[in-house]
JSON list of C-alpha atoms in Angstrom, two decimals:
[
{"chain": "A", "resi": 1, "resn": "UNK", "atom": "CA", "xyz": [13.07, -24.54, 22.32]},
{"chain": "A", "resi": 2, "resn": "UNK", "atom": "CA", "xyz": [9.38, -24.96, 24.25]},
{"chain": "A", "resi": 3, "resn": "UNK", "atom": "CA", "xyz": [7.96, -25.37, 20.88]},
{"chain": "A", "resi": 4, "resn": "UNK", "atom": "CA", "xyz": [9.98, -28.91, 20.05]},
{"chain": "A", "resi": 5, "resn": "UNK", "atom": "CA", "xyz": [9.87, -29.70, 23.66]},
{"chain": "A", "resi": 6, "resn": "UNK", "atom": "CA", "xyz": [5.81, -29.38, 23.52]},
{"chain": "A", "resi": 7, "resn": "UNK", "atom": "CA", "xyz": [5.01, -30.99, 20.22]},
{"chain": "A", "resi": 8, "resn": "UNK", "atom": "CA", "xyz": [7.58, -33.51, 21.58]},
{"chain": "A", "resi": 9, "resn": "UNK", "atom": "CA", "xyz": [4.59, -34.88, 23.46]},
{"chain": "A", "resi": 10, "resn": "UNK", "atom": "CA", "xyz": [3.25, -35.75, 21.16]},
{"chain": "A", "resi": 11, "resn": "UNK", "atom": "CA", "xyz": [5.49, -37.36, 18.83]},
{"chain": "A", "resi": 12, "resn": "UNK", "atom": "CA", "xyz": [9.11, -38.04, 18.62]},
{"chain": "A", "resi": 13, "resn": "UNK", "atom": "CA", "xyz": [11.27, -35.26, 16.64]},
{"chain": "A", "resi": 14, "resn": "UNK", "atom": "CA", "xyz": [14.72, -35.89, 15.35]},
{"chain": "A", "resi": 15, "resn": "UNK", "atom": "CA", "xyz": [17.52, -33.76, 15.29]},
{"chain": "A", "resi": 16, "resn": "UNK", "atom": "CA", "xyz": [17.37, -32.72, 11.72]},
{"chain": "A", "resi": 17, "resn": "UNK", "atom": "CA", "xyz": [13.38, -32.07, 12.09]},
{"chain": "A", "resi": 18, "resn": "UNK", "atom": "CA", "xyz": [14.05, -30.09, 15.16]},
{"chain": "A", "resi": 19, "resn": "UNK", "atom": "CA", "xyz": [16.44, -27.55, 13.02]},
{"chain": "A", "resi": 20, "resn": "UNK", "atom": "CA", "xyz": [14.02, -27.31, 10.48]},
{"chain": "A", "resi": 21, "resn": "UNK", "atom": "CA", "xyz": [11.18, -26.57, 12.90]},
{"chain": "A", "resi": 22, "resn": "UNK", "atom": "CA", "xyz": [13.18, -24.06, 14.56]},
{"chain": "A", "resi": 23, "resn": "UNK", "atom": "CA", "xyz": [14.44, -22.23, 11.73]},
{"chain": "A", "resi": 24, "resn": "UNK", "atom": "CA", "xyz": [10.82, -20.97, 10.33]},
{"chain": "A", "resi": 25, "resn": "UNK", "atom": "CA", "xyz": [9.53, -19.62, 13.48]},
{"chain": "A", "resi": 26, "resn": "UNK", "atom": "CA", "xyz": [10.24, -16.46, 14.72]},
{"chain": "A", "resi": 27, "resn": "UNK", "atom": "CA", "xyz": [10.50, -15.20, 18.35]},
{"chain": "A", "resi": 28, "resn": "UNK", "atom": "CA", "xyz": [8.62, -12.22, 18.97]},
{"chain": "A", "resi": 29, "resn": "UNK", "atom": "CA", "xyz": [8.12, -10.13, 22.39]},
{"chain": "A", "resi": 30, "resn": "UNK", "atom": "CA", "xyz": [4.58, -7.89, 22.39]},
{"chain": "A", "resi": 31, "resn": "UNK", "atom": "CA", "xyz": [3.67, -5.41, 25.85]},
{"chain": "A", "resi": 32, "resn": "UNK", "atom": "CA", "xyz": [0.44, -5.99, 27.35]},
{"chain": "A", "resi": 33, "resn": "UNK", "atom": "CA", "xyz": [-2.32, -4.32, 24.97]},
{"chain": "A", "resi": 34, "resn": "UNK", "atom": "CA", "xyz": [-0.69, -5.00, 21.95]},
{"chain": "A", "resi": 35, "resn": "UNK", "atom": "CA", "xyz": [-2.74, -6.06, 19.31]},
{"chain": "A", "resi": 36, "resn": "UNK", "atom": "CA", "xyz": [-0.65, -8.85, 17.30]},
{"chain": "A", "resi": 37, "resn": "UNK", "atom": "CA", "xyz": [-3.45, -9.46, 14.84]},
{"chain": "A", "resi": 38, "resn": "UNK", "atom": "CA", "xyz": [-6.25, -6.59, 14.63]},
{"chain": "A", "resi": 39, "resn": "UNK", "atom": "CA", "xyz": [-10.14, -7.10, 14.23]},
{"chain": "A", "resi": 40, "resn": "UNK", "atom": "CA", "xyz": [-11.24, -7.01, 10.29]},
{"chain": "A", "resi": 41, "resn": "UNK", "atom": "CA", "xyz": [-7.93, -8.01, 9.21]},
{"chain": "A", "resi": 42, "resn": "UNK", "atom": "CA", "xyz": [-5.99, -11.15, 7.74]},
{"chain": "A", "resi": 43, "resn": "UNK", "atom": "CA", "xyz": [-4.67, -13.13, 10.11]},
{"chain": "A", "resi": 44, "resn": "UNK", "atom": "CA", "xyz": [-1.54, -13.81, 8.88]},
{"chain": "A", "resi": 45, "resn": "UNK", "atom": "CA", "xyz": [0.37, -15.68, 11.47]},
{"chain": "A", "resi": 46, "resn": "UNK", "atom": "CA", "xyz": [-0.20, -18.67, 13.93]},
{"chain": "A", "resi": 47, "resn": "UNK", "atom": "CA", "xyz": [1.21, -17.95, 17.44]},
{"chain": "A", "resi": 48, "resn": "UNK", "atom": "CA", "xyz": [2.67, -20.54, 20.03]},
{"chain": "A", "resi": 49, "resn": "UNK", "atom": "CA", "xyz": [2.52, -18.95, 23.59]},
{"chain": "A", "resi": 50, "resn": "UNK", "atom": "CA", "xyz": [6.43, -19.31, 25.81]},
{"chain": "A", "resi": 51, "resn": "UNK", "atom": "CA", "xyz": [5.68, -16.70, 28.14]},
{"chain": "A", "resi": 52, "resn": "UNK", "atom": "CA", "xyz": [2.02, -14.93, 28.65]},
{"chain": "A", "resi": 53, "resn": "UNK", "atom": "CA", "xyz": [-1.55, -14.82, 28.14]},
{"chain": "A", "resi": 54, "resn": "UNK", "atom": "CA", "xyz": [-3.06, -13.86, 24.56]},
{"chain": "A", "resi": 55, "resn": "UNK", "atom": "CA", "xyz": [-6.79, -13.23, 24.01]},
{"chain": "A", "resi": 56, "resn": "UNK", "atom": "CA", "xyz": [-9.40, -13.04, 20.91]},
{"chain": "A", "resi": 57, "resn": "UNK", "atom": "CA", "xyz": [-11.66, -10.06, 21.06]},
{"chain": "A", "resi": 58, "resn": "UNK", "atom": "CA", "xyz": [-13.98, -8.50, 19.00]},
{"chain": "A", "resi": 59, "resn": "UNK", "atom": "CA", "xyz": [-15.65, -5.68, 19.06]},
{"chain": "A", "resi": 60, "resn": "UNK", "atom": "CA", "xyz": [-19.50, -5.37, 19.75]},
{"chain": "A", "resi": 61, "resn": "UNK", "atom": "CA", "xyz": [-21.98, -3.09, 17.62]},
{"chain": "A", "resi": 62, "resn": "UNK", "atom": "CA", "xyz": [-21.51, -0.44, 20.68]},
{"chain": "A", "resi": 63, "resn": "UNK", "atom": "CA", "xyz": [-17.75, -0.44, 20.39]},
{"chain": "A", "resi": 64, "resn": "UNK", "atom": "CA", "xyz": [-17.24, -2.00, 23.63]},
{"chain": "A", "resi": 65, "resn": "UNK", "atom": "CA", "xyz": [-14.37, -5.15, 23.43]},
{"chain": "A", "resi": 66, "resn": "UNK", "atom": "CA", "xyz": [-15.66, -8.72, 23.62]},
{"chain": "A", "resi": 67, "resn": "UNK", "atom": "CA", "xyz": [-12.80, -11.30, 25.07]},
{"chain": "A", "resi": 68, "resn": "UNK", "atom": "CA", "xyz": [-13.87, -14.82, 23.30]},
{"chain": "A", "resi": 69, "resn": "UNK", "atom": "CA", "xyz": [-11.04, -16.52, 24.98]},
{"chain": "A", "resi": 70, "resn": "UNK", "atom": "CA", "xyz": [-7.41, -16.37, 26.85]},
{"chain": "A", "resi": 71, "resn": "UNK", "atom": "CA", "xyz": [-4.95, -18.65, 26.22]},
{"chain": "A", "resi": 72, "resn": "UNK", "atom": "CA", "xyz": [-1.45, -19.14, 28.11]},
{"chain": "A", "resi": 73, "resn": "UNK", "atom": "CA", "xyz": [1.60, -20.83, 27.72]},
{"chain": "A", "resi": 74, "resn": "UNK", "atom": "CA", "xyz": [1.91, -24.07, 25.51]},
{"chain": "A", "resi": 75, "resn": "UNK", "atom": "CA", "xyz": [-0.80, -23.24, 23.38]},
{"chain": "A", "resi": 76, "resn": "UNK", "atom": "CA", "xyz": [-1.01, -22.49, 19.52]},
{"chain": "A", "resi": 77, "resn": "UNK", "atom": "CA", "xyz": [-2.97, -18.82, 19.12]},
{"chain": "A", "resi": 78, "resn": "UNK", "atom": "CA", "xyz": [-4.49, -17.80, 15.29]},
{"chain": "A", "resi": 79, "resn": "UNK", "atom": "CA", "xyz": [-7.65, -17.18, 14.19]},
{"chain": "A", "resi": 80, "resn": "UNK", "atom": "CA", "xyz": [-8.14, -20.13, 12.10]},
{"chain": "A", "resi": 81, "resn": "UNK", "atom": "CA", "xyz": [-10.49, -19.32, 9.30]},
{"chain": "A", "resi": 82, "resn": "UNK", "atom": "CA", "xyz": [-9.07, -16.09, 8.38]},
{"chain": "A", "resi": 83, "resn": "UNK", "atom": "CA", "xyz": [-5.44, -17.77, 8.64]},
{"chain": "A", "resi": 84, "resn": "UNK", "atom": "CA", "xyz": [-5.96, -20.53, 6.69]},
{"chain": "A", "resi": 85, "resn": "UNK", "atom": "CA", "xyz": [-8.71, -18.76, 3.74]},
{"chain": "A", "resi": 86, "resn": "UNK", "atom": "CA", "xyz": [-6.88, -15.65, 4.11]},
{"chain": "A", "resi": 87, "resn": "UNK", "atom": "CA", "xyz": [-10.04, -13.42, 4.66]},
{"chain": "A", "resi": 88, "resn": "UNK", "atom": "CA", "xyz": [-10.91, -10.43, 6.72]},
{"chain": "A", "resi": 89, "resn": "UNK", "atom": "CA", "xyz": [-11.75, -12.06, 10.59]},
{"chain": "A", "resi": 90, "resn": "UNK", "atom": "CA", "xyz": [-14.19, -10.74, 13.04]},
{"chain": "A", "resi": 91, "resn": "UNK", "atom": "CA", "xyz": [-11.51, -11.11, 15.74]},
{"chain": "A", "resi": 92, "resn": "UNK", "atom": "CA", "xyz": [-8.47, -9.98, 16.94]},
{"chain": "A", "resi": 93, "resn": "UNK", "atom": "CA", "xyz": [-5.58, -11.20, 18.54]},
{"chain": "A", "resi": 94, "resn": "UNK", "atom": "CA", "xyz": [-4.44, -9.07, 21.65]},
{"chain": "A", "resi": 95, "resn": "UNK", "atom": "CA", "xyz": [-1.41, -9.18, 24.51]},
{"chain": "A", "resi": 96, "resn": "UNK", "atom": "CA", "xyz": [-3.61, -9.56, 27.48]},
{"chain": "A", "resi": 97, "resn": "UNK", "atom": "CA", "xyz": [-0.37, -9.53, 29.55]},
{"chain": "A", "resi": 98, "resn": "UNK", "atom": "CA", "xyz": [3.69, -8.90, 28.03]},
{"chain": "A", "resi": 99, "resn": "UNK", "atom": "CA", "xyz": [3.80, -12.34, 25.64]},
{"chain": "A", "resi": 100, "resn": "UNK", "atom": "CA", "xyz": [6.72, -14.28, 23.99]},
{"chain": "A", "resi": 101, "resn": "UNK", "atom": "CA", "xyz": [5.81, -16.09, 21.28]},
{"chain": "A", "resi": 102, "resn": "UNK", "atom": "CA", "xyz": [6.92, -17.99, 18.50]},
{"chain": "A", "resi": 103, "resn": "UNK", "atom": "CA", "xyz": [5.21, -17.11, 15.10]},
{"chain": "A", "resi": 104, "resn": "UNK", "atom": "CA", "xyz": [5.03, -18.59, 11.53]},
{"chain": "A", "resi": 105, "resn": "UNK", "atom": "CA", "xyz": [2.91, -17.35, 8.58]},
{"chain": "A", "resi": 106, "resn": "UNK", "atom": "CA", "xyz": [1.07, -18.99, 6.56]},
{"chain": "A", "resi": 107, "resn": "UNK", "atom": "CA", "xyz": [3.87, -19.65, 3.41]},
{"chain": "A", "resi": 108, "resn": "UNK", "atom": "CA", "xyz": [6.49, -20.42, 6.17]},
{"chain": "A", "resi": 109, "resn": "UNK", "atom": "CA", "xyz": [4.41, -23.43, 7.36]},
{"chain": "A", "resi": 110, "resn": "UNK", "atom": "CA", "xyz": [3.11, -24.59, 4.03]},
{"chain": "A", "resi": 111, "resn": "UNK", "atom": "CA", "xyz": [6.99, -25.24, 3.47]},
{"chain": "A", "resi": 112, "resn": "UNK", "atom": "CA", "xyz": [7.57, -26.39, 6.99]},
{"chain": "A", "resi": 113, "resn": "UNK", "atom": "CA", "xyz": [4.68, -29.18, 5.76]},
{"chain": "A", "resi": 114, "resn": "UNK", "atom": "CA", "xyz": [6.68, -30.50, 2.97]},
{"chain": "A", "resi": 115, "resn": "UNK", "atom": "CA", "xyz": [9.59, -30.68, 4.48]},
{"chain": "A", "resi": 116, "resn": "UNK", "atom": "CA", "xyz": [8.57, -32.33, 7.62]},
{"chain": "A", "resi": 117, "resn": "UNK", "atom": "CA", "xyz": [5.14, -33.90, 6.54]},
{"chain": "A", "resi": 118, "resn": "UNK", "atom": "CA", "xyz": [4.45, -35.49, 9.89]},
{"chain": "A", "resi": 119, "resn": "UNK", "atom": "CA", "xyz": [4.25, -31.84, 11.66]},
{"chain": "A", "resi": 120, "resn": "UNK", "atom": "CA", "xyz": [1.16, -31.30, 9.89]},
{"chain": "A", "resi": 121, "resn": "UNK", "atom": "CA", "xyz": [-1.23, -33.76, 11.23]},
{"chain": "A", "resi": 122, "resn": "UNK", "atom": "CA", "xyz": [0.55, -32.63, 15.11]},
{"chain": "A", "resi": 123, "resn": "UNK", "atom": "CA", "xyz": [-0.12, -29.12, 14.58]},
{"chain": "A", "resi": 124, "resn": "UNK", "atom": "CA", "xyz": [-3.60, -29.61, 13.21]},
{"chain": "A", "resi": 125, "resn": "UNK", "atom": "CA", "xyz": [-4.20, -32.11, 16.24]},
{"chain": "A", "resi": 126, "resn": "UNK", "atom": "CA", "xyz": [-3.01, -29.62, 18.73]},
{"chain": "A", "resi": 127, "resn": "UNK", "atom": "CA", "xyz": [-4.65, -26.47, 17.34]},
{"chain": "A", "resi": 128, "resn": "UNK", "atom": "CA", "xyz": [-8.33, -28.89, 17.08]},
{"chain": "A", "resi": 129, "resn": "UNK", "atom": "CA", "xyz": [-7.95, -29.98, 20.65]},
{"chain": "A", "resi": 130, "resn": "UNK", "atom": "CA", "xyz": [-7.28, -26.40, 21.43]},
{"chain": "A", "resi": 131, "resn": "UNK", "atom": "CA", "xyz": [-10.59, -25.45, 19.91]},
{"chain": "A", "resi": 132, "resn": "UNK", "atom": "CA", "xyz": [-12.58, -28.39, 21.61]},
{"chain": "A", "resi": 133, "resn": "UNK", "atom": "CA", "xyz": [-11.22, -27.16, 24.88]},
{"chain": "A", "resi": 134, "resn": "UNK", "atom": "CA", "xyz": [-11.84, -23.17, 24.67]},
{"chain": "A", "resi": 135, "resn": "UNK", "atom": "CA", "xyz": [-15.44, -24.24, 23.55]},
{"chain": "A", "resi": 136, "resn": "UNK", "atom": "CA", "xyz": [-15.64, -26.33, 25.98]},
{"chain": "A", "resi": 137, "resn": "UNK", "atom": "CA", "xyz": [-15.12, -23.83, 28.88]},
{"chain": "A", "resi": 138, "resn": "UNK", "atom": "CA", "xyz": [-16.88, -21.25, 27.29]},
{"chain": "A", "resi": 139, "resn": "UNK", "atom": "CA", "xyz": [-19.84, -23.34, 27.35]},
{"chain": "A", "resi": 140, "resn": "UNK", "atom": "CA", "xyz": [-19.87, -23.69, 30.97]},
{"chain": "A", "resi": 141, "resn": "UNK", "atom": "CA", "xyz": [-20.34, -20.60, 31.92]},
{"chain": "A", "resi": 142, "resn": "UNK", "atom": "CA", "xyz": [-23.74, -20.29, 30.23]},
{"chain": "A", "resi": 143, "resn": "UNK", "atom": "CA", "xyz": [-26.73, -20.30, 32.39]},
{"chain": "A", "resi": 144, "resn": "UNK", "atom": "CA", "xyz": [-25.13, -18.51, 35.54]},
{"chain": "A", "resi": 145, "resn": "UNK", "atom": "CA", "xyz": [-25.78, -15.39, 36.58]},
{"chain": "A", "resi": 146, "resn": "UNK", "atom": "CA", "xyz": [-22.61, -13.34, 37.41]},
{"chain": "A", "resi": 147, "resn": "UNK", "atom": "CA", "xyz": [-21.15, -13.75, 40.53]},
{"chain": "A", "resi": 148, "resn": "UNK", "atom": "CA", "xyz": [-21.14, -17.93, 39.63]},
{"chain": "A", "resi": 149, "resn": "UNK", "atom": "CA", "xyz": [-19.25, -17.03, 36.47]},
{"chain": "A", "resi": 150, "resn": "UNK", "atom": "CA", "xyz": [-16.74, -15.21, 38.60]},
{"chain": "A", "resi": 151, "resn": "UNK", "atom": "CA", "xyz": [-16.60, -17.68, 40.72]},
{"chain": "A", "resi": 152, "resn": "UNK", "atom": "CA", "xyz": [-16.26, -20.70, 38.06]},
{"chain": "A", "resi": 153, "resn": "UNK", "atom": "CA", "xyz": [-13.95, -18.82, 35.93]},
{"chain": "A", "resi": 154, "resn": "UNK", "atom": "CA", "xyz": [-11.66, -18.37, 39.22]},
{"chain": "A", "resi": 155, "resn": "UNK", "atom": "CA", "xyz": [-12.26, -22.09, 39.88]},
{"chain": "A", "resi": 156, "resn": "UNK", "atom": "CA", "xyz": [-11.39, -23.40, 36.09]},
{"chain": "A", "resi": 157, "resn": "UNK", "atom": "CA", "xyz": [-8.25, -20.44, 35.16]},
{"chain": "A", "resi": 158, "resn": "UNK", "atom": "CA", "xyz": [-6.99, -19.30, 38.53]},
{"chain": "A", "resi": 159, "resn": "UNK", "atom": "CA", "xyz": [-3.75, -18.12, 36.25]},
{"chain": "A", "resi": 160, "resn": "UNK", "atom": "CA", "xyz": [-5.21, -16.25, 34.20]},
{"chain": "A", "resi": 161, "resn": "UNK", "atom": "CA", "xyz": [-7.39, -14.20, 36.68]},
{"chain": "A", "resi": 162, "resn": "UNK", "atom": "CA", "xyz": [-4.01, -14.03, 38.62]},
{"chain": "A", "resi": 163, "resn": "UNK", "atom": "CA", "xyz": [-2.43, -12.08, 35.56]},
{"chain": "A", "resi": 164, "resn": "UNK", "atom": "CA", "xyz": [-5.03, -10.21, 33.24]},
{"chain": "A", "resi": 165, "resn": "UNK", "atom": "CA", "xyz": [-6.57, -7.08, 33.63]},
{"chain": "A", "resi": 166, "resn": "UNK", "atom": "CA", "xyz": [-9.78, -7.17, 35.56]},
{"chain": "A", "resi": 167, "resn": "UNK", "atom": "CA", "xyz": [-11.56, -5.48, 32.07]},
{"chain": "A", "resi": 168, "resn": "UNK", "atom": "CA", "xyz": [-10.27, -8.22, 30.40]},
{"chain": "A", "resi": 169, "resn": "UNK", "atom": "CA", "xyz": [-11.94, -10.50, 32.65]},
{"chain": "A", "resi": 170, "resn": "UNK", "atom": "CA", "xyz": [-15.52, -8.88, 32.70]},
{"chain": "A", "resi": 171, "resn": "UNK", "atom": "CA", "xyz": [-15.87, -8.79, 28.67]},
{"chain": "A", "resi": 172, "resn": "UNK", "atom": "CA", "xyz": [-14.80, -12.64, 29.41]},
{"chain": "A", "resi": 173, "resn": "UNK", "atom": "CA", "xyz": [-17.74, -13.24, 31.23]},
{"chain": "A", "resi": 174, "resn": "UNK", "atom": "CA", "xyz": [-20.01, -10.73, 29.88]},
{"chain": "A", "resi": 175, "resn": "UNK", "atom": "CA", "xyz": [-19.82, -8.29, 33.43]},
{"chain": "A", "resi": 176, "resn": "UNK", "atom": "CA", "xyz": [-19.52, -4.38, 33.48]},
{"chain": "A", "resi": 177, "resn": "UNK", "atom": "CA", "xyz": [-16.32, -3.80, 35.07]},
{"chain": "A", "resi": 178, "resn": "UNK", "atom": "CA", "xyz": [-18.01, -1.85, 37.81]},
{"chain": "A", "resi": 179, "resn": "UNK", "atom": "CA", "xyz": [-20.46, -4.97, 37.96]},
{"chain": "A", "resi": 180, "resn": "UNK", "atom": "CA", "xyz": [-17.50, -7.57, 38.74]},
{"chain": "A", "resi": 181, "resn": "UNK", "atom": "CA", "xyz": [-15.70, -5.02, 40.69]},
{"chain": "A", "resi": 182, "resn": "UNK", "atom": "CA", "xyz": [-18.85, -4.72, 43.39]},
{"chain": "A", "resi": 183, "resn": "UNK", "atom": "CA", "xyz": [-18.71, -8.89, 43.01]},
{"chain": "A", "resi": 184, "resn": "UNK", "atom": "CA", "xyz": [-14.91, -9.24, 43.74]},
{"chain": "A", "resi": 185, "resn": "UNK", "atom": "CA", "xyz": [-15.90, -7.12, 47.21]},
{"chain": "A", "resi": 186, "resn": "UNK", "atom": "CA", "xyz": [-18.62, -8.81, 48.19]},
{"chain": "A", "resi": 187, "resn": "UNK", "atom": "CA", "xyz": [-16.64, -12.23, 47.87]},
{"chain": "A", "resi": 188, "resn": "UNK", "atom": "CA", "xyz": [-14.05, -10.74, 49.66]},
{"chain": "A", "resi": 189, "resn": "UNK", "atom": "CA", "xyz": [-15.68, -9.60, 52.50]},
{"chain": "A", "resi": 190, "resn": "UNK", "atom": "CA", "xyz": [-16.83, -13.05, 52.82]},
{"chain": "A", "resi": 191, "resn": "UNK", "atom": "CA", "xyz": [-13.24, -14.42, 52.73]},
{"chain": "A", "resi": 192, "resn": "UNK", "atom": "CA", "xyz": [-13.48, -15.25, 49.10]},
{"chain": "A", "resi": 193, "resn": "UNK", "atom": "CA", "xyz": [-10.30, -15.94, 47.44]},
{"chain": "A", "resi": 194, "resn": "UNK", "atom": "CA", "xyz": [-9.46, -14.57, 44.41]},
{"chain": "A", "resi": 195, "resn": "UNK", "atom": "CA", "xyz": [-6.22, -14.28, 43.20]},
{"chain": "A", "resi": 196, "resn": "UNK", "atom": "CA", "xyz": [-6.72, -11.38, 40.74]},
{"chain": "A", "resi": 197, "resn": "UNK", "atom": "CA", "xyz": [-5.17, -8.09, 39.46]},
{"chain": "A", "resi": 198, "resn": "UNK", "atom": "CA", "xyz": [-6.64, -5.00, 40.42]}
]
């Protein structure tokens, strides 16, 4: 299972934990587009990615989507304050490509806690580092005008721009889709590469 084999790196699992572990999380399949938790709703599950990208969105006061962040395989995917209060989030949880994942709500891995206390502080680790990372990125990008935030966010997640959706991609960095679409052929013309979907 990727999910013992991951949290595995960070601490030793036995046999009987492992069972336990695998026996409260659920393996669910979603098509590109799906939305697996919707904007101004509960989030009532915590995700870990197998196969596929996920990403938070919102939705600006124009209607138009907002992508926060993507996240790909071996990560941990919720919205955390509306998961663990249980109140109405601002985002959303969408396929940004076909996902597997492995999902848990919130009872399921209260119980998984008391069973197999360690798990707890691991999961909480992971899911902070997680955080600290997506901030992290995000914060780079600030300051550059568009075609250097194409060109960064092909430089730091060259898988992801390989796989999502180039809309996806300009509400990432905060581009019209015509905008980065001009962008991607000027770079190309001058033998730019960039691994993304059309």
């Amino acid at each position: 299972m990727e999910l013992i084999q991951y949290l595995e790196s960070y601490k030793p699992i036995s046999k009987e934990d492992e069972s336990l572990i695998a026996g409260v999380f659920e393996r669910l399949q979603f098509k590109e587009g799906t939305m697996l938790s919707a904007v101004n709703q509960i989030c009532k599950k915590i995700y870990f990615i197998c196969n596929g990208i996920l990403r938070i969105v919102s939705v600006s006061e124009k209607g138009n989507d907002i992508t926060h962040f993507f996240l790909k395989e071996n990560y941990f995917c919720t919205i955390t304050n509306s998961f663990n209060n249980q109140i109405v989030a601002q985002e959303g949880i969408q396929a940004a490509t076909d996902v597997e994942v492995l999902a848990i709500g919130k009872e399921e891995l209260s119980e998984l806690y008391l069973q197999v206390p360690y798990i707890k502080e691991v999961i909480q680790k992971v899911m902070q580092e997680t955080l600290l990372q997506k901030v992290q990125v995000r914060n780079t990008y600030q300051g550059l005008d568009a075609t250097s935030r194409y060109k960064l966010f092909l430089m730091l997640q060259p898988e992801v721009a390989a796989r999502v959706p180039l809309g996806y991609i300009a509400s990432y960095l905060d581009i019209t889709q015509q905008s980065l679409s001009r962008i991607r052929k000027n770079l190309s013309q001058s033998s730019y590469n960039q691994p993304t979907r059309p």
